[in-house]
Each structure stands twice: as structure tokens, then as C-alpha cells.
PDB file of C-alpha atoms and ligand atoms in Angstrom:
ATOM      1  CA  MET A 106       0.000   0.000   0.000  1.00  0.00           C
ATOM      2  CA  LYS A 107       1.172   3.486  -0.795  1.00  0.00           C
ATOM      3  CA  PRO A 108       0.911   5.455   2.474  1.00  0.00           C
ATOM      4  CA  ALA A 109       0.938   8.760   0.668  1.00  0.00           C
ATOM      5  CA  SER A 110      -2.420   8.044  -0.920  1.00  0.00           C
ATOM      6  CA  LEU A 111      -4.055   6.558   2.148  1.00  0.00           C
ATOM      7  CA  PHE A 112      -5.801   9.700   3.211  1.00  0.00           C
ATOM      8  CA  ALA A 113      -6.532  11.026  -0.220  1.00  0.00           C
ATOM      9  CA  TYR A 114      -9.795  12.464   0.889  1.00  0.00           C
ATOM     10  CA  PRO A 115     -11.324  15.379  -0.952  1.00  0.00           C
ATOM     11  CA  ALA A 116     -10.580  18.731   0.677  1.00  0.00           C
ATOM     12  CA  ALA A 117     -14.127  19.275   1.902  1.00  0.00           C
ATOM     13  CA  THR A 118     -14.110  15.894   3.577  1.00  0.00           C
ATOM     14  CA  ILE A 119     -10.813  16.549   5.293  1.00  0.00           C
ATOM     15  CA  CYS A 120     -12.346  19.664   6.825  1.00  0.00           C
ATOM     16  CA  LEU A 121     -15.302  17.653   8.064  1.00  0.00           C
ATOM     17  CA  ILE A 122     -13.045  14.939   9.441  1.00  0.00           C
ATOM     18  CA  LEU A 123     -10.854  17.428  11.228  1.00  0.00           C
ATOM     19  CA  ALA A 124     -13.878  19.227  12.598  1.00  0.00           C
ATOM     20  CA  ALA A 125     -15.450  15.974  13.734  1.00  0.00           C
ATOM     21  CA  SER A 126     -12.318  14.699  15.415  1.00  0.00           C
ATOM     22  CA  ALA A 127     -10.919  17.910  16.819  1.00  0.00           C
ATOM     23  CA  GLU A 128     -10.296  16.133  20.105  1.00  0.00           C
ATOM     24  CA  SER A 129      -8.215  13.354  18.546  1.00  0.00           C
ATOM     25  CA  ARG A 130      -5.081  15.373  17.986  1.00  0.00           C
ATOM     26  CA  PRO A 131      -2.847  12.427  17.187  1.00  0.00           C
ATOM     27  CA  PHE A 132      -4.713  11.809  13.996  1.00  0.00           C
ATOM     28  CA  SER A 133      -4.420  15.356  12.736  1.00  0.00           C
ATOM     29  CA  ALA A 134      -0.702  14.968  13.303  1.00  0.00           C
ATOM     30  CA  ILE A 135      -0.710  11.895  11.065  1.00  0.00           C
ATOM     31  CA  LEU A 136      -2.594  13.770   8.395  1.00  0.00           C
ATOM     32  CA  LYS A 137       0.160  16.348   8.135  1.00  0.00           C
ATOM     33  CA  SER A 138       2.584  13.662   7.102  1.00  0.00           C
ATOM     34  CA  PHE A 139       0.370  12.482   4.266  1.00  0.00           C
ATOM     35  CA  HIS A 140      -0.284  14.155   0.965  1.00  0.00           C
ATOM     36  CA  ILE A 141      -3.849  15.087   1.602  1.00  0.00           C
ATOM     37  CA  PHE A 142      -4.543  16.610  -1.754  1.00  0.00           C
ATOM     38  CA  ASP A 143      -3.632  13.668  -3.911  1.00  0.00           C
ATOM     39  CA  SER A 144      -4.058  14.571  -7.571  1.00  0.00           C
ATOM     40  CA  GLN A 145      -5.672  11.152  -8.059  1.00  0.00           C
ATOM     41  CA  SER A 146      -8.609  12.142  -5.883  1.00  0.00           C
ATOM     42  CA  PRO A 147     -11.809  10.994  -7.571  1.00  0.00           C
ATOM     43  CA  LEU A 148     -13.427  14.345  -6.865  1.00  0.00           C
ATOM     44  CA  ARG A 149     -10.767  16.120  -8.843  1.00  0.00           C
ATOM     45  CA  LEU A 150     -11.253  13.870 -11.813  1.00  0.00           C
ATOM     46  CA  HIS A 151     -14.980  14.023 -11.815  1.00  0.00           C
ATOM     47  CA  ASN A 152     -17.035  16.183 -14.116  1.00  0.00           C
ATOM     48  CA  PRO A 153     -18.650  18.905 -11.981  1.00  0.00           C
ATOM     49  CA  PHE A 154     -21.717  18.881 -14.228  1.00  0.00           C
ATOM     50  CA  ALA A 155     -22.400  15.181 -13.866  1.00  0.00           C
ATOM     51  CA  SER A 156     -25.492  14.483 -11.826  1.00  0.00           C
ATOM     52  CA  GLY A 157     -24.026  11.576  -9.907  1.00  0.00           C
ATOM     53  CA  MET A 158     -27.047   9.483 -10.808  1.00  0.00           C
ATOM     54  CA  PRO A 159     -26.308   5.837 -11.457  1.00  0.00           C
ATOM     55  CA  PRO A 160     -26.834   4.452 -14.944  1.00  0.00           C
ATOM     56  CA  THR A 161     -30.331   3.118 -15.380  1.00  0.00           C
ATOM     57  CA  ASP A 162     -29.870   0.456 -18.013  1.00  0.00           C
ATOM     58  CA  ASP A 163     -29.618  -3.125 -16.851  1.00  0.00           C
ATOM     59  CA  THR A 164     -27.161  -4.399 -19.392  1.00  0.00           C
ATOM     60  CA  VAL A 165     -23.743  -5.736 -18.435  1.00  0.00           C
ATOM     61  CA  SER A 166     -21.064  -3.670 -20.148  1.00  0.00           C
ATOM     62  CA  THR A 167     -18.778  -5.982 -22.095  1.00  0.00           C
ATOM     63  CA  GLY A 168     -15.105  -5.999 -21.172  1.00  0.00           C
ATOM     64  CA  VAL A 169     -15.570  -3.392 -18.465  1.00  0.00           C
ATOM     65  CA  ILE A 170     -14.691  -4.364 -14.897  1.00  0.00           C
ATOM     66  CA  ILE A 171     -15.432  -2.901 -11.473  1.00  0.00           C
ATOM     67  CA  SER A 172     -12.137  -1.042 -11.154  1.00  0.00           C
ATOM     68  CA  ASP A 173     -12.960   0.804 -14.404  1.00  0.00           C
ATOM     69  CA  VAL A 174     -16.261   2.148 -13.165  1.00  0.00           C
ATOM     70  CA  ILE A 175     -16.266   2.445  -9.388  1.00  0.00           C
ATOM     71  CA  GLY A 176     -14.539   5.826  -9.410  1.00  0.00           C
ATOM     72  CA  LYS A 177     -17.114   7.335 -11.726  1.00  0.00           C
ATOM     73  CA  THR A 178     -20.062   7.448  -9.364  1.00  0.00           C
ATOM     74  CA  GLN A 179     -19.841  10.741  -7.541  1.00  0.00           C
ATOM     75  CA  SER A 180     -22.103   9.745  -4.643  1.00  0.00           C
ATOM     76  CA  ILE A 181     -19.659   7.019  -3.498  1.00  0.00           C
ATOM     77  CA  ALA A 182     -16.431   8.902  -4.254  1.00  0.00           C
ATOM     78  CA  ILE A 183     -15.131   8.704  -0.682  1.00  0.00           C
ATOM     79  CA  PHE A 184     -15.557   4.934  -0.396  1.00  0.00           C
ATOM     80  CA  SER A 185     -14.288   4.229  -3.905  1.00  0.00           C
ATOM     81  CA  GLY A 186     -11.188   6.295  -3.142  1.00  0.00           C
ATOM     82  CA  LEU A 187     -10.506   4.013  -0.178  1.00  0.00           C
ATOM     83  CA  THR A 188     -10.878   0.848  -2.278  1.00  0.00           C
ATOM     84  CA  ARG A 189      -7.905   1.948  -4.356  1.00  0.00           C
ATOM     85  CA  ASP A 190      -5.711   2.304  -1.281  1.00  0.00           C
ATOM     86  CA  ILE A 191      -6.209  -1.260  -0.087  1.00  0.00           C
ATOM     87  CA  ASP A 192      -4.182  -3.663  -2.223  1.00  0.00           C
ATOM     88  CA  THR A 193      -6.304  -6.743  -1.505  1.00  0.00           C
ATOM     89  CA  VAL A 194      -9.417  -4.863  -2.591  1.00  0.00           C
ATOM     90  CA  SER A 195      -8.041  -2.937  -5.557  1.00  0.00           C
ATOM     91  CA  GLY A 196      -6.453  -6.170  -6.835  1.00  0.00           C
ATOM     92  CA  ARG A 197      -9.730  -8.016  -6.579  1.00  0.00           C
ATOM     93  CA  LEU A 198     -11.784  -5.318  -8.315  1.00  0.00           C
ATOM     94  CA  ASP A 199      -9.173  -5.168 -11.052  1.00  0.00           C
ATOM     95  CA  ASP A 200      -9.273  -8.929 -11.686  1.00  0.00           C
ATOM     96  CA  ALA A 201     -11.694  -9.797 -14.483  1.00  0.00           C
ATOM     97  CA  SER A 202     -11.730 -13.454 -13.423  1.00  0.00           C
ATOM     98  CA  LYS A 203     -12.900 -12.813  -9.846  1.00  0.00           C
ATOM     99  CA  ASN A 204     -16.399 -11.562  -9.265  1.00  0.00           C
ATOM    100  CA  ALA A 205     -17.474  -9.297  -6.435  1.00  0.00           C
ATOM    101  CA  THR A 206     -20.443  -7.355  -5.180  1.00  0.00           C
ATOM    102  CA  VAL A 207     -19.221  -4.073  -3.749  1.00  0.00           C
ATOM    103  CA  LEU A 208     -21.467  -2.619  -1.051  1.00  0.00           C
ATOM    104  CA  ALA A 209     -20.467   1.015  -1.227  1.00  0.00           C
ATOM    105  CA  PRO A 210     -21.663   3.374   1.527  1.00  0.00           C
ATOM    106  CA  ASP A 211     -22.610   6.721   0.032  1.00  0.00           C
ATOM    107  CA  ASN A 212     -20.662   9.881   0.855  1.00  0.00           C
ATOM    108  CA  SER A 213     -23.092  11.064   3.507  1.00  0.00           C
ATOM    109  CA  VAL A 214     -22.663   7.770   5.369  1.00  0.00           C
ATOM    110  CA  MET A 215     -18.881   8.071   5.167  1.00  0.00           C
ATOM    111  CA  ARG A 216     -19.007  11.620   6.497  1.00  0.00           C
ATOM    112  CA  SER A 217     -21.213  10.757   9.437  1.00  0.00           C
ATOM    113  CA  LEU A 218     -19.535   7.585  10.686  1.00  0.00           C
ATOM    114  CA  THR A 219     -19.359   7.733  14.471  1.00  0.00           C
ATOM    115  CA  ARG A 220     -15.737   6.698  14.262  1.00  0.00           C
ATOM    116  CA  LYS A 221     -13.405   7.091  11.336  1.00  0.00           C
ATOM    117  CA  PRO A 222     -12.731   3.980   9.242  1.00  0.00           C
ATOM    118  CA  TRP A 223      -9.133   3.791  10.496  1.00  0.00           C
ATOM    119  CA  GLU A 224     -10.103   4.082  14.159  1.00  0.00           C
ATOM    120  CA  ASP A 225     -10.850   1.284  16.593  1.00  0.00           C
ATOM    121  CA  PRO A 226     -11.925   2.151  20.131  1.00  0.00           C
ATOM    122  CA  GLU A 227      -9.839  -0.806  21.349  1.00  0.00           C
ATOM    123  CA  ASP A 228      -6.714   0.938  20.088  1.00  0.00           C
ATOM    124  CA  TYR A 229      -7.473   3.988  22.221  1.00  0.00           C
ATOM    125  CA  ASN A 230      -8.009   1.678  25.200  1.00  0.00           C
ATOM    126  CA  SER A 231      -4.700  -0.061  24.621  1.00  0.00           C
ATOM    127  CA  PHE A 232      -2.521   2.768  23.386  1.00  0.00           C
ATOM    128  CA  GLY A 233      -4.259   5.899  24.599  1.00  0.00           C
ATOM    129  CA  ALA A 234      -4.440   9.165  22.708  1.00  0.00           C
ATOM    130  CA  ASP A 235      -1.307   8.309  20.717  1.00  0.00           C
ATOM    131  CA  ALA A 236      -2.869   5.185  19.202  1.00  0.00           C
ATOM    132  CA  TYR A 237      -2.306   6.432  15.656  1.00  0.00           C
ATOM    133  CA  SER A 238       0.989   8.236  16.074  1.00  0.00           C
ATOM    134  CA  GLY A 239       4.294   7.014  14.759  1.00  0.00           C
ATOM    135  CA  LYS A 240       5.036   4.020  12.573  1.00  0.00           C
ATOM    136  CA  ASP A 241       3.064   1.541  14.703  1.00  0.00           C
ATOM    137  CA  GLY A 242       0.121   3.908  14.805  1.00  0.00           C
ATOM    138  CA  GLU A 243       0.203   4.293  11.061  1.00  0.00           C
ATOM    139  CA  ASP A 244       0.232   0.496  10.637  1.00  0.00           C
ATOM    140  CA  ARG A 245      -2.707   0.237  13.002  1.00  0.00           C
ATOM    141  CA  ALA A 246      -4.633   2.826  11.003  1.00  0.00           C
ATOM    142  CA  HIS A 247      -3.913   0.971   7.752  1.00  0.00           C
ATOM    143  CA  ARG A 248      -5.036  -2.311   9.250  1.00  0.00           C
ATOM    144  CA  ASN A 249      -8.287  -0.851  10.540  1.00  0.00           C
ATOM    145  CA  LEU A 250      -8.961   0.858   7.237  1.00  0.00           C
ATOM    146  CA  ARG A 251      -8.345  -2.378   5.379  1.00  0.00           C
ATOM    147  CA  ARG A 252     -10.809  -4.227   7.615  1.00  0.00           C
ATOM    148  CA  PHE A 253     -13.392  -1.482   7.079  1.00  0.00           C
ATOM    149  CA  VAL A 254     -13.130  -1.594   3.288  1.00  0.00           C
ATOM    150  CA  GLU A 255     -12.947  -5.407   3.107  1.00  0.00           C
ATOM    151  CA  SER A 256     -16.099  -5.713   5.197  1.00  0.00           C
ATOM    152  CA  HIS A 257     -17.947  -4.086   2.261  1.00  0.00           C
ATOM    153  CA  ILE A 258     -16.702  -6.483  -0.430  1.00  0.00           C
ATOM    154  CA  VAL A 259     -18.759  -9.629  -1.058  1.00  0.00           C
ATOM    155  CA  PRO A 260     -16.583 -12.046  -3.030  1.00  0.00           C
ATOM    156  CA  GLU A 261     -19.325 -13.201  -5.343  1.00  0.00           C
ATOM    157  CA  SER A 262     -21.657 -11.977  -8.047  1.00  0.00           C
ATOM    158  CA  PRO A 263     -24.362 -12.767  -8.972  1.00  0.00           C
ATOM    159  CA  TRP A 264     -25.304 -12.876  -5.285  1.00  0.00           C
ATOM    160  CA  GLU A 265     -28.623 -14.576  -4.612  1.00  0.00           C
ATOM    161  CA  GLU A 266     -31.179 -13.223  -2.204  1.00  0.00           C
ATOM    162  CA  GLY A 267     -30.847 -14.766   1.249  1.00  0.00           C
ATOM    163  CA  LYS A 268     -27.489 -16.359   0.552  1.00  0.00           C
ATOM    164  CA  LYS A 269     -25.156 -15.890   3.509  1.00  0.00           C
ATOM    165  CA  VAL A 270     -21.637 -15.088   2.441  1.00  0.00           C
ATOM    166  CA  GLN A 271     -18.501 -13.876   4.139  1.00  0.00           C
ATOM    167  CA  THR A 272     -17.057 -10.575   3.018  1.00  0.00           C
ATOM    168  CA  LEU A 273     -13.329 -10.274   2.430  1.00  0.00           C
ATOM    169  CA  ALA A 274     -13.088  -9.179   6.081  1.00  0.00           C
ATOM    170  CA  GLY A 275     -14.911 -12.326   7.221  1.00  0.00           C
ATOM    171  CA  ASN A 276     -18.179 -10.808   8.452  1.00  0.00           C
ATOM    172  CA  GLU A 277     -21.264 -12.702   7.318  1.00  0.00           C
ATOM    173  CA  VAL A 278     -23.858 -10.818   5.265  1.00  0.00           C
ATOM    174  CA  TRP A 279     -26.921 -11.563   3.164  1.00  0.00           C
ATOM    175  CA  TRP A 280     -29.669  -9.532   1.578  1.00  0.00           C
ATOM    176  CA  GLU A 281     -33.453  -9.531   1.680  1.00  0.00           C
ATOM    177  CA  SER A 282     -36.071  -7.713  -0.279  1.00  0.00           C
ATOM    178  CA  LYS A 283     -39.133  -6.379   1.467  1.00  0.00           C
ATOM    179  CA  GLU A 284     -41.780  -4.098  -0.016  1.00  0.00           C
ATOM    180  CA  GLY A 285     -39.613  -3.509  -3.036  1.00  0.00           C
ATOM    181  CA  LYS A 286     -36.613  -2.523  -0.947  1.00  0.00           C
ATOM    182  CA  LYS A 287     -33.360  -4.430  -0.824  1.00  0.00           C
ATOM    183  CA  THR A 288     -31.658  -4.496   2.544  1.00  0.00           C
ATOM    184  CA  ILE A 289     -28.311  -5.873   3.636  1.00  0.00           C
ATOM    185  CA  GLN A 290     -28.476  -8.038   6.750  1.00  0.00           C
ATOM    186  CA  PRO A 291     -27.691  -8.042   9.564  1.00  0.00           C
ATOM    187  CA  GLY A 292     -28.401  -4.393  10.267  1.00  0.00           C
ATOM    188  CA  ASP A 293     -31.187  -3.624   7.784  1.00  0.00           C
ATOM    189  CA  VAL A 294     -28.942  -1.407   5.666  1.00  0.00           C
ATOM    190  CA  GLU A 295     -30.895  -0.237   2.645  1.00  0.00           C
ATOM    191  CA  VAL A 296     -29.547  -0.620  -0.878  1.00  0.00           C
ATOM    192  CA  THR A 297     -30.523   2.625  -2.589  1.00  0.00           C
ATOM    193  CA  SER A 298     -29.431   1.707  -6.087  1.00  0.00           C
ATOM    194  CA  ILE A 299     -27.177  -0.428  -8.201  1.00  0.00           C
ATOM    195  CA  ALA A 300     -24.570   1.862  -9.679  1.00  0.00           C
ATOM    196  CA  ASP A 301     -22.866  -0.616 -11.983  1.00  0.00           C
ATOM    197  CA  LYS A 302     -23.209  -4.063 -13.476  1.00  0.00           C
ATOM    198  CA  VAL A 303     -20.038  -5.091 -15.235  1.00  0.00           C
ATOM    199  CA  LEU A 304     -18.098  -8.180 -16.253  1.00  0.00           C
ATOM    200  CA  ASN A 305     -16.757  -9.097 -12.802  1.00  0.00           C
ATOM    201  CA  GLY A 306     -19.641  -7.978 -10.644  1.00  0.00           C
ATOM    202  CA  GLU A 307     -21.775  -5.156  -9.362  1.00  0.00           C
ATOM    203  CA  VAL A 308     -21.525  -1.985  -7.297  1.00  0.00           C
ATOM    204  CA  TRP A 309     -24.431  -1.415  -4.937  1.00  0.00           C
ATOM    205  CA  ILE A 310     -24.881   1.880  -3.135  1.00  0.00           C
ATOM    206  CA  ILE A 311     -25.876   1.427   0.492  1.00  0.00           C
ATOM    207  CA  GLU A 312     -27.278   3.776   3.065  1.00  0.00           C
ATOM    208  CA  GLY A 313     -25.211   2.687   6.019  1.00  0.00           C
ATOM    209  CA  SER A 314     -21.941   1.105   6.963  1.00  0.00           C
ATOM    210  CA  LEU A 315     -21.341  -2.576   7.678  1.00  0.00           C
ATOM    211  CA  ALA A 316     -18.374  -2.139  10.016  1.00  0.00           C
TER     212      ALA A 316
HETATM  213  C1  NAG B 149     -19.305 -13.410 -12.909  1.00  0.00           C
HETATM  214  O1  NAG B 149     -20.205 -12.384 -13.311  1.00  0.00           O
HETATM  215  C2  NAG B 149     -20.665 -12.509 -14.635  1.00  0.00           C
HETATM  216  C3  NAG B 149     -21.482 -11.268 -14.965  1.00  0.00           C
HETATM  217  O2  NAG B 149     -22.560 -11.134 -14.100  1.00  0.00           O
HETATM  218  C4  NAG B 149     -21.449 -13.803 -14.802  1.00  0.00           C
HETATM  219  O3  NAG B 149     -21.877 -13.944 -16.113  1.00  0.00           O
HETATM  220  C5  NAG B 149     -20.559 -14.953 -14.400  1.00  0.00           C
HETATM  221  O4  NAG B 149     -21.311 -16.177 -14.436  1.00  0.00           O
HETATM  222  C6  NAG B 149     -19.997 -14.756 -13.004  1.00  0.00           C
HETATM  223  N1  NAG B 149     -19.055 -15.817 -12.698  1.00  0.00           N
HETATM  224  C7  NAG B 149     -19.123 -16.490 -11.551  1.00  0.00           C
HETATM  225  C8  NAG B 149     -18.048 -17.515 -11.347  1.00  0.00           C
HETATM  226  O5  NAG B 149     -19.969 -16.288 -10.690  1.00  0.00           O
END
């Protein structure tokens, strides 16, 4: 993993993160050592006039794979940025021979997480306020972030209703449809739309986080 791109959050998000975690000073110290404004940021590449609406046709695009399309949906830009920073996940989404269903929390979910995807309350218990300082802290943050992202990747597609599968992180999930709504279980997390259907799987936009 390339540490420099780990926290390649869009500028507006960084402000929100810093505002939301003003008390966790160690993390803002980490941020300074990263290149926050990575030129690869999906927000920078995206067309400001695009609506962010998912494509509506149901056809599977030939030859196109998840890694080609996941960065194009504006409403999941934060999550899709993270998928590129985790080697196990970016490798999987870039492999045409391995299918996946990506359960991508939308940007508003990512912004309002009660703890940041690289934080684990246990780390604060064990290591105190400096949990994410220094080399060990950085490794801890990477590990937590990896677990967060992997817990949103279902290693199969098509994925049948009701079929219990383990995500790449090992947590068991399945989906149900009730009154025309698809929900991810456990947790009743609503699937708001399917952003992409491509050769090696699908990208579903979800209204909550699974980790
Ligand atoms: C992978 O996904 C494609 C497209 O949906 C499907 O045709 C194919 O059968 C899937 N392969 C496996 C092994 O599930």
C-alpha cells in the first residue's frame, strides 16, 4: 500500500473529518505527514456537471470491470477512493476473473460515521491518545482501514437473495427484499441503487456502513 495516498480524501471531507475529530489530535498529526490533496482524488477527476445518478440500463457492459467504473459514481467517491488504497481490494476489483459485489456506503454515510474507518476504540483503550501516532500507529490505522473496506466487499456476483456469504473481512452478510426494498443483513442497511453491473460484478450503493 502506498501510504501517501491513504488519506486522499477530498478537501471538503478533510475539513469535516478534522472538525469531527478535533479532540483526537494524534490523527491530525498523522494527516500532516500524508499528501492530503492527492491529484488522483476521484473528486478532482470528476465532471462537476455530472449528476451523480447511477446508470439506469440493466445491461452488463462488455469488457468493463469494477475497477474501471467504481470511481465514476460521484455519490460514493469517498468509499471508492478508499478501495484503491487497499491492495487486496483494488487487486480483486481489477481482476476480471474474480467476481465481487461491492457494497459502497454513500458519501453522507462516510461523512457521518461515528468513528473514522481507520479508528478502533480498542486501540485507544490499549494505546491511549497516541494510538495512531508514529510508525506503529500508522500500521494500526492501515489495518483498521483495510478491515473497514474489506467488510464491504462480497466475493461473489451474482449474489442470490438470502445467501449468507462472508465478506473479504470475514463478516457474514446476506440480503433480503421487502416491499420492493433491498436491505443488507444483519443491520437492515438499505440498498438505494445499483450503480454498476459489469463483467466481474456489481456496485451497490448502500445507506449505512457494515463495520
Ligand atoms: C461473474 O459475473 C458474470 C457477470 O454477471 C457472470 O456472467 C458470471 O457467471 C460470473 N461468474 C461467476 C463464477 O460467478
